[in-house]
Amino acid sequence: MKKKLFVATLVSYLGIYITMPVLSAISTKAHLMPGQIGIMISLGAFAMLLFAPIWGKLSDSFGRRIVMIIGLLGMGAFFILYVALFHMAIGTATASSMLIYALMGTRFLLGIFMTTTPTAANAYMADISSVKDRAKDMSSLGFATGLAMVLGPIIGGLISASGNLYLPFYTTIVLLLIFAVIMTGILPKQQITIDNAKNEEATQKQKSKFFSVQLLSWLLVGSSVMFVVVGLQLLTSLYLHDNIGQSVVQSAKTSSFLFVILGVTLMIVQILQIKVFNFSARQMMLIGIPLIVIGLLLIASANAYWLMIVSYIFIGAGAALGMSSLSAGASLTVSQEHQGAVAGAVAMTQAIAGIVSPLFGSFIYQINTKLPFLFFAGFAVLTYVLFMIIAAHQAERGVRSE
C-alpha cells in the first residue's frame, strides 16, 4: 500500500512540474504580459491555499481513496481546458481579455486539485504507519516529491525540445488520466488503518482537539523550509546575474543546473533517511533547519559559482529533512480522526509559501540583493528557536504528568 501512495504522490507532482519549463513561454505566445503570467500562477497557489484543508477534511469524512482519484481526474480535466484555451489564445493575432481571464480562471480551478492527491496520500500514510515508523514512511512521500521536482522539468524540457510547447501538457494529461484509472483499480475500497489505540501517546491525542500550540510550531518551522524552496525558484537566476556576473541566458541555464543539484541532494538524503538514518521527525527538523541556514548564509556571501553549488547542496539536504519531518511531525500531534485535516494544513503552508515567498522575496531583493536570503535565514532561526522552546515545554509537561 505504501508503494501505491508513493506512486500517486509522484504522478500528481509530475503533473505540475512537467509543464513548468514551458509555462512562461507558452503563456507569452498566448499574448500574456509578464505581470499577467505572475498573477495566473499566483492564482493557482491561492486556490491550493484555500482548498488544501478542505480536501483534507473531506478525506477524513469520505475516505482517502475517493479524494485521491478525484484529484488526479480533476487535474487531468482542467489541464485539457487549459490547453484548449492556450490553443485559442495563440490562434488570435492580439491579446483577448476574455481569453486571458479564462486562462487565469482555469489556473485557479487547476490549483484546486493540485494538492488533493498528495494531501490524501499523506493522511493515508499516517493511517497505515505506526508512531515509530511515521517519520520514515513520510520520508518516502517526500522522496516522491523530490523525484518529481527533478524528473518533471527534465521530462518537460526533453519533450518540448522539438519546439512543440503543447507536448508537455499532452503528456501530463495522459499521465494523470491513466493513473486515475489505475488508482481506481489498485487502491482498496475499504480504507486500511493501523490501530494505535494501545499506544499511550495515541490514546492521549484522542482526547485532544485538532489545533494545538505544538501543531502550530510544526507548521511555522515547516513554513520556513517552504519559503526557502519556493523563493529560490524566483531569486536564483536574478542573483547569478546581479552578483556572480553571469549573462541573462547563462544565469537561466546555471539556475536550472543548481536546482537539479538541489533536487538530487534532496532525493539522496531522503533515501538515506529511509534506509540508514531513520531519524525521528523532531531530529530531522533539528538537523534540517541549521543546514538550510548555512546554505542561505553561503549564498549571501557567495562571489563565485562553486560556492553557490555548495550552498545548494546544504539547502537540498536541509530541505529533504525539513519537508519530510513537517508531514510526519504534524501528523503525530493529532488523533487518527484528524489526519486528513492536518495533511491539509501542511499543504496549506506550501501554498502560503507559493504566494508570499515570491512576492515578498522579490520586493526586498530590489532593496538589497542579499536581503531575501538573510531574511529567510533569520525567519528559519526564529521559528527553530520557537520550535525548540515548545518541544522542551511539551517534554517537561510529559515528565510532570508521569
Coordinates of C-alpha atoms in Angstrom, one line a residue:
M1 CA 0.0 0.0 0.0
K2 CA 2.8 2.4 0.8
K3 CA 4.3 2.0 -2.7
K4 CA 0.9 2.9 -4.2
L5 CA 0.8 6.1 -2.1
F6 CA 4.4 6.8 -3.3
V7 CA 3.3 6.4 -7.0
A8 CA 0.1 8.5 -6.5
T9 CA 2.2 11.4 -5.0
L10 CA 4.8 11.1 -7.7
V11 CA 2.3 11.3 -10.5
S12 CA 0.4 14.2 -9.0
Y13 CA 3.5 16.3 -8.6
L14 CA 4.8 15.3 -12.1
G15 CA 1.6 16.8 -13.3
I16 CA 2.7 20.1 -12.0
Y17 CA 6.5 20.0 -12.8
I18 CA 6.4 18.6 -16.3
T19 CA 4.7 21.7 -17.6
M20 CA 6.8 24.2 -15.6
P21 CA 9.7 24.6 -18.2
V22 CA 7.3 25.7 -20.9
L23 CA 4.6 27.6 -19.0
S24 CA 6.1 31.0 -19.3
A25 CA 7.0 30.5 -23.0
I26 CA 3.5 29.2 -24.0
S27 CA 1.9 32.0 -21.9
T28 CA 3.9 34.6 -23.7
K29 CA 2.9 33.1 -27.1
A30 CA -0.7 33.4 -25.8
H31 CA -0.2 37.2 -25.5
L32 CA 0.1 37.3 -21.7
M33 CA 2.3 40.0 -20.2
P34 CA 4.9 39.0 -17.6
G35 CA 2.7 40.5 -14.8
Q36 CA -0.3 38.6 -16.0
I37 CA 1.7 35.3 -16.1
G38 CA 2.7 36.0 -12.5
I39 CA -0.9 36.7 -11.5
M40 CA -2.1 33.5 -13.2
I41 CA 0.5 31.3 -11.4
S42 CA -0.3 33.0 -8.1
L43 CA -4.0 32.3 -8.5
G44 CA -3.2 28.6 -8.7
A45 CA -1.2 28.8 -5.5
F46 CA -4.1 30.8 -3.9
A47 CA -6.5 28.0 -4.8
M48 CA -4.1 25.5 -3.2
L49 CA -4.1 27.6 -0.1
L50 CA -7.9 27.7 0.1
F51 CA -8.7 24.1 -0.8
A52 CA -5.9 22.0 0.7
P53 CA -7.5 22.0 4.2
I54 CA -10.9 21.3 2.7
W55 CA -9.7 18.3 0.8
G56 CA -8.0 17.0 3.9
K57 CA -11.3 17.2 5.9
L58 CA -13.2 15.6 3.0
S59 CA -10.7 12.7 3.1
D60 CA -11.5 12.3 6.8
S61 CA -15.2 12.2 6.1
F62 CA -15.4 10.3 2.8
G63 CA -12.1 8.3 2.6
R64 CA -8.7 8.8 1.2
R65 CA -9.2 6.7 -2.0
I66 CA -12.0 8.8 -3.5
V67 CA -10.3 12.1 -2.8
M68 CA -7.0 10.8 -4.4
I69 CA -8.9 9.7 -7.5
I70 CA -10.8 13.0 -7.8
G71 CA -7.5 14.9 -7.5
L72 CA -6.0 13.1 -10.5
L73 CA -9.1 13.3 -12.6
G74 CA -9.6 17.0 -11.7
M75 CA -6.1 17.9 -12.7
G76 CA -6.4 16.0 -16.0
A77 CA -9.7 17.6 -16.8
F78 CA -8.6 21.2 -16.2
F79 CA -5.3 20.6 -18.0
I80 CA -7.4 19.7 -21.0
L81 CA -9.3 23.0 -20.7
Y82 CA -6.0 24.9 -20.1
V83 CA -4.5 23.5 -23.4
A84 CA -7.7 24.3 -25.3
L85 CA -7.6 27.9 -24.1
F86 CA -3.9 28.2 -25.0
H87 CA -4.7 27.0 -28.5
M88 CA -7.4 29.6 -28.8
A89 CA -5.3 32.4 -27.4
I90 CA -2.3 31.6 -29.6
G91 CA -4.5 31.4 -32.6
T92 CA -5.6 35.0 -32.2
A93 CA -3.5 37.9 -33.6
T94 CA -3.8 40.1 -30.5
A95 CA -4.5 39.5 -26.8
S96 CA -8.1 38.8 -25.9
S97 CA -9.1 40.0 -22.4
M98 CA -11.7 37.2 -22.2
L99 CA -9.2 34.5 -23.1
I100 CA -6.6 35.9 -20.7
Y101 CA -9.2 36.0 -17.8
A102 CA -10.3 32.5 -18.8
L103 CA -6.6 31.2 -18.6
M104 CA -6.3 32.8 -15.2
G105 CA -9.6 31.3 -14.0
T106 CA -8.6 27.9 -15.3
R107 CA -5.3 28.1 -13.5
F108 CA -7.2 28.8 -10.3
L109 CA -9.5 25.8 -10.9
L110 CA -6.5 23.6 -11.7
G111 CA -4.9 24.8 -8.4
I112 CA -7.9 23.5 -6.5
F113 CA -6.9 19.9 -7.4
M114 CA -3.1 20.3 -7.3
T115 CA -2.7 19.3 -3.6
T116 CA -5.7 17.0 -3.5
T117 CA -3.9 13.7 -4.1
P118 CA -0.7 14.5 -2.1
T119 CA -2.9 15.7 0.9
A120 CA -5.0 12.5 0.9
A121 CA -1.9 10.3 0.4
N122 CA -0.1 11.9 3.4
A123 CA -3.2 11.3 5.5
Y124 CA -3.4 7.7 4.3
M125 CA 0.3 7.1 5.0
A126 CA -0.4 8.3 8.6
D127 CA -3.3 5.9 8.8
I128 CA -1.2 2.9 8.0
S129 CA 2.1 3.9 9.8
S130 CA 2.9 3.2 13.4
V131 CA 4.1 6.1 15.5
K132 CA 7.6 4.5 15.4
D133 CA 7.7 4.3 11.6
R134 CA 5.9 7.6 10.8
A135 CA 9.0 9.7 10.1
K136 CA 10.5 7.0 7.8
D137 CA 7.2 6.4 5.9
M138 CA 6.6 10.1 5.4
S139 CA 10.1 10.4 4.0
S140 CA 9.1 8.1 1.2
L141 CA 6.4 10.6 0.1
G142 CA 9.0 13.4 0.5
F143 CA 11.2 11.4 -1.8
A144 CA 8.4 11.2 -4.4
T145 CA 8.1 15.0 -4.2
G146 CA 11.8 15.5 -4.7
L147 CA 11.9 13.0 -7.6
A148 CA 9.1 14.9 -9.3
M149 CA 11.0 18.1 -8.8
V150 CA 14.0 16.7 -10.6
L151 CA 12.3 14.5 -13.3
G152 CA 9.4 16.8 -14.1
P153 CA 11.4 19.7 -15.6
I154 CA 13.8 17.2 -17.3
I155 CA 10.9 15.4 -19.0
G156 CA 9.2 18.7 -19.9
G157 CA 12.4 20.1 -21.3
L158 CA 13.2 17.0 -23.4
I159 CA 9.8 16.5 -24.9
S160 CA 9.5 20.2 -25.8
A161 CA 12.9 20.3 -27.4
S162 CA 11.2 19.6 -30.8
G163 CA 9.6 23.1 -30.5
N164 CA 6.1 21.9 -29.7
L165 CA 5.2 23.6 -26.5
Y166 CA 2.0 21.6 -26.1
L167 CA 3.7 18.2 -25.8
P168 CA 4.4 18.6 -22.0
F169 CA 0.7 19.4 -21.5
Y170 CA -0.4 16.4 -23.6
T171 CA 2.0 14.1 -21.7
T172 CA 0.7 15.4 -18.4
I173 CA -2.9 14.9 -19.3
V174 CA -2.4 11.3 -20.5
L175 CA -0.3 10.5 -17.4
L176 CA -2.9 11.9 -14.9
L177 CA -5.9 10.2 -16.6
I178 CA -4.2 6.8 -17.0
F179 CA -3.1 6.8 -13.4
A180 CA -6.5 7.9 -12.2
V181 CA -7.9 4.7 -13.8
I182 CA -5.1 2.6 -12.4
M183 CA -5.5 4.0 -8.9
T184 CA -9.3 3.3 -9.1
G185 CA -8.4 -0.4 -9.6
I186 CA -5.5 -0.8 -7.2
L187 CA -6.5 1.3 -4.2
P188 CA -8.6 -0.8 -1.7
K189 CA -12.2 0.3 -1.4
Q190 CA -12.1 -0.4 2.3
Q191 CA -9.7 2.0 3.9
I192 CA -6.8 0.5 5.8
T193 CA -5.8 1.9 9.1
I194 CA -3.4 0.8 11.9
D195 CA -4.6 0.5 15.4
N196 CA -2.6 2.7 17.7
A197 CA -5.1 2.6 20.5
K198 CA -2.8 0.7 22.8
N199 CA -0.1 3.3 22.4
E200 CA -0.2 5.7 25.3
E201 CA 0.7 8.7 23.2
A202 CA -2.0 8.0 20.6
T203 CA -4.6 7.4 23.4
Q204 CA -3.7 10.8 24.9
K205 CA -4.1 12.5 21.5
Q206 CA -7.6 11.0 21.1
K207 CA -8.7 13.3 23.9
S208 CA -7.1 16.4 22.4
K209 CA -8.5 18.9 19.9
F210 CA -7.2 19.3 16.4
F211 CA -5.4 22.6 16.9
S212 CA -2.6 22.9 19.4
V213 CA 0.5 25.1 20.1
Q214 CA 2.6 22.0 19.2
L215 CA 0.9 21.7 15.8
L216 CA 1.4 25.5 15.2
S217 CA 5.1 25.2 16.0
W218 CA 5.5 22.4 13.3
L219 CA 3.6 24.5 10.8
L220 CA 5.7 27.6 11.4
V221 CA 9.1 25.9 11.3
G222 CA 7.9 23.9 8.2
S223 CA 6.8 27.1 6.5
S224 CA 10.4 28.5 6.9
V225 CA 11.6 25.5 4.9
M226 CA 9.0 26.0 2.1
F227 CA 9.7 29.8 1.9
V228 CA 13.3 28.9 1.0
V229 CA 12.5 26.3 -1.5
V230 CA 9.9 28.4 -3.3
G231 CA 11.8 31.7 -3.0
L232 CA 14.9 30.3 -4.6
Q233 CA 13.0 29.4 -7.7
L234 CA 12.5 33.1 -8.4
L235 CA 15.7 34.6 -7.0
T236 CA 18.4 32.2 -8.2
S237 CA 18.8 33.4 -11.8
L238 CA 18.5 37.1 -10.7
Y239 CA 21.2 36.6 -8.1
L240 CA 23.5 34.9 -10.5
H241 CA 23.1 37.7 -12.9
D242 CA 23.5 40.6 -10.4
N243 CA 26.1 39.2 -8.0
I244 CA 28.0 36.5 -9.9
G245 CA 28.2 38.4 -13.1
Q246 CA 26.6 35.9 -15.4
S247 CA 24.6 36.9 -18.5
V248 CA 20.8 36.6 -18.5
V249 CA 21.0 33.4 -20.7
Q250 CA 23.8 31.9 -18.7
S251 CA 22.1 32.6 -15.4
A252 CA 19.0 30.8 -16.6
K253 CA 21.0 27.7 -17.5
T254 CA 23.0 27.8 -14.3
S255 CA 19.9 28.3 -12.2
S256 CA 18.4 25.1 -13.8
F257 CA 21.6 23.2 -13.0
L258 CA 21.6 24.4 -9.4
F259 CA 18.0 23.2 -9.0
V260 CA 19.0 19.8 -10.4
I261 CA 21.8 19.7 -7.7
L262 CA 19.3 20.7 -5.0
G263 CA 16.8 18.1 -6.2
V264 CA 19.3 15.3 -6.4
T265 CA 20.7 16.1 -3.0
L266 CA 17.1 16.1 -1.7
M267 CA 16.5 12.7 -3.1
I268 CA 19.8 11.2 -1.8
V269 CA 19.2 12.5 1.7
Q270 CA 15.7 11.2 1.8
I271 CA 16.8 7.7 0.6
L272 CA 19.5 7.8 3.4
Q273 CA 16.8 8.8 5.9
I274 CA 14.6 5.8 4.8
K275 CA 17.4 3.2 4.5
V276 CA 20.1 4.3 7.0
F277 CA 19.4 7.2 9.4
N278 CA 15.8 6.6 10.4
F279 CA 15.7 9.9 12.4
S280 CA 12.6 10.8 14.3
A281 CA 10.5 13.7 12.9
R282 CA 11.9 16.1 15.5
Q283 CA 15.5 15.0 14.9
M284 CA 15.0 15.6 11.1
M285 CA 13.8 19.2 11.7
L286 CA 16.5 19.9 14.3
I287 CA 19.2 18.9 11.8
G288 CA 17.5 20.2 8.6
I289 CA 17.0 23.9 9.6
P290 CA 20.7 24.5 10.5
L291 CA 21.7 23.0 7.2
I292 CA 19.3 25.4 5.4
V293 CA 20.5 28.4 7.3
I294 CA 24.2 27.6 6.5
G295 CA 23.2 27.3 2.8
L296 CA 21.4 30.6 2.8
L297 CA 24.4 32.4 4.5
L298 CA 26.7 30.9 1.9
I299 CA 24.5 32.3 -0.9
A300 CA 24.5 35.7 0.8
S301 CA 28.4 35.7 0.9
A302 CA 28.9 34.0 -2.4
N303 CA 31.1 35.7 -5.0
A304 CA 31.9 32.6 -7.0
Y305 CA 29.9 29.9 -8.8
W306 CA 31.4 27.0 -6.9
L307 CA 30.2 28.5 -3.6
M308 CA 26.7 28.6 -5.0
I309 CA 26.9 24.9 -5.7
V310 CA 28.0 24.1 -2.2
S311 CA 25.2 26.3 -0.8
Y312 CA 22.5 24.4 -2.8
I313 CA 23.8 21.1 -1.6
F314 CA 23.4 22.3 2.0
I315 CA 19.9 23.6 1.3
G316 CA 18.9 20.4 -0.6
A317 CA 19.9 18.3 2.4
G318 CA 18.2 20.5 4.9
A319 CA 15.0 20.7 2.8
A320 CA 14.9 16.9 2.4
L321 CA 14.8 16.5 6.2
G322 CA 12.6 19.5 6.8
M323 CA 9.9 18.7 4.3
S324 CA 9.7 15.1 5.4
S325 CA 9.7 15.9 9.1
L326 CA 6.9 18.5 8.7
S327 CA 4.4 15.9 7.4
A328 CA 5.4 13.3 10.0
G329 CA 5.7 15.6 13.0
A330 CA 2.4 17.4 12.3
S331 CA 0.6 14.1 11.9
L332 CA 1.9 13.0 15.3
T333 CA 0.3 16.0 17.1
V334 CA -3.3 14.9 16.3
S335 CA -5.6 11.9 16.7
Q336 CA -6.3 9.4 13.9
E337 CA -9.6 11.1 13.0
H338 CA -7.8 14.4 12.2
Q339 CA -5.1 13.1 9.9
G340 CA -6.7 14.4 6.7
A341 CA -7.2 17.8 8.3
V342 CA -3.6 18.0 9.4
A343 CA -2.4 16.9 6.0
G344 CA -4.4 19.7 4.5
A345 CA -2.9 22.2 7.0
V346 CA 0.6 21.1 5.9
A347 CA -0.3 21.5 2.2
M348 CA -1.7 24.9 3.1
T349 CA 1.7 26.0 4.4
Q350 CA 3.2 25.1 1.0
A351 CA 0.5 27.2 -0.8
I352 CA 1.2 30.1 1.5
A353 CA 4.9 29.9 0.6
G354 CA 3.9 29.8 -3.1
I355 CA 2.1 33.1 -2.7
V356 CA 4.1 35.1 -0.1
S357 CA 7.7 34.0 -0.8
P358 CA 8.0 35.2 -4.4
L359 CA 6.1 38.4 -3.8
F360 CA 8.0 39.4 -0.6
G361 CA 11.3 38.0 -1.7
S362 CA 11.3 39.9 -5.0
F363 CA 10.2 43.1 -3.2
I364 CA 13.1 43.1 -0.7
Y365 CA 15.5 41.9 -3.4
Q366 CA 15.1 45.3 -5.0
I367 CA 16.2 46.9 -1.8
N368 CA 19.3 44.7 -1.5
T369 CA 20.1 41.5 -3.4
K370 CA 21.3 39.7 -0.3
L371 CA 18.4 40.7 1.9
P372 CA 16.0 37.9 0.9
F373 CA 18.5 35.2 1.8
L374 CA 19.3 36.9 5.1
F375 CA 15.6 37.3 5.9
F376 CA 14.8 33.7 5.1
A377 CA 17.7 32.6 7.3
G378 CA 16.5 34.9 10.1
F379 CA 13.0 33.6 9.9
A380 CA 14.2 30.0 9.9
V381 CA 16.2 30.6 13.0
L382 CA 13.3 32.4 14.8
T383 CA 10.9 29.5 14.1
Y384 CA 13.6 27.0 15.0
V385 CA 14.0 28.6 18.4
L386 CA 10.3 28.7 19.0
F387 CA 10.0 25.1 17.9
M388 CA 12.7 24.0 20.4
I389 CA 11.1 26.0 23.2
I390 CA 7.7 24.4 22.6
A391 CA 9.2 21.0 22.3
A392 CA 11.1 21.4 25.6
H393 CA 7.9 22.6 27.3
Q394 CA 6.0 19.6 26.0
A395 CA 8.7 17.3 27.2
E396 CA 8.6 19.0 30.7
R397 CA 4.9 18.6 30.8
G398 CA 5.3 14.9 29.9
V399 CA 7.7 14.4 32.8
R400 CA 5.5 16.1 35.3
S401 CA 2.5 14.1 34.2
E402 CA 4.4 10.9 35.0

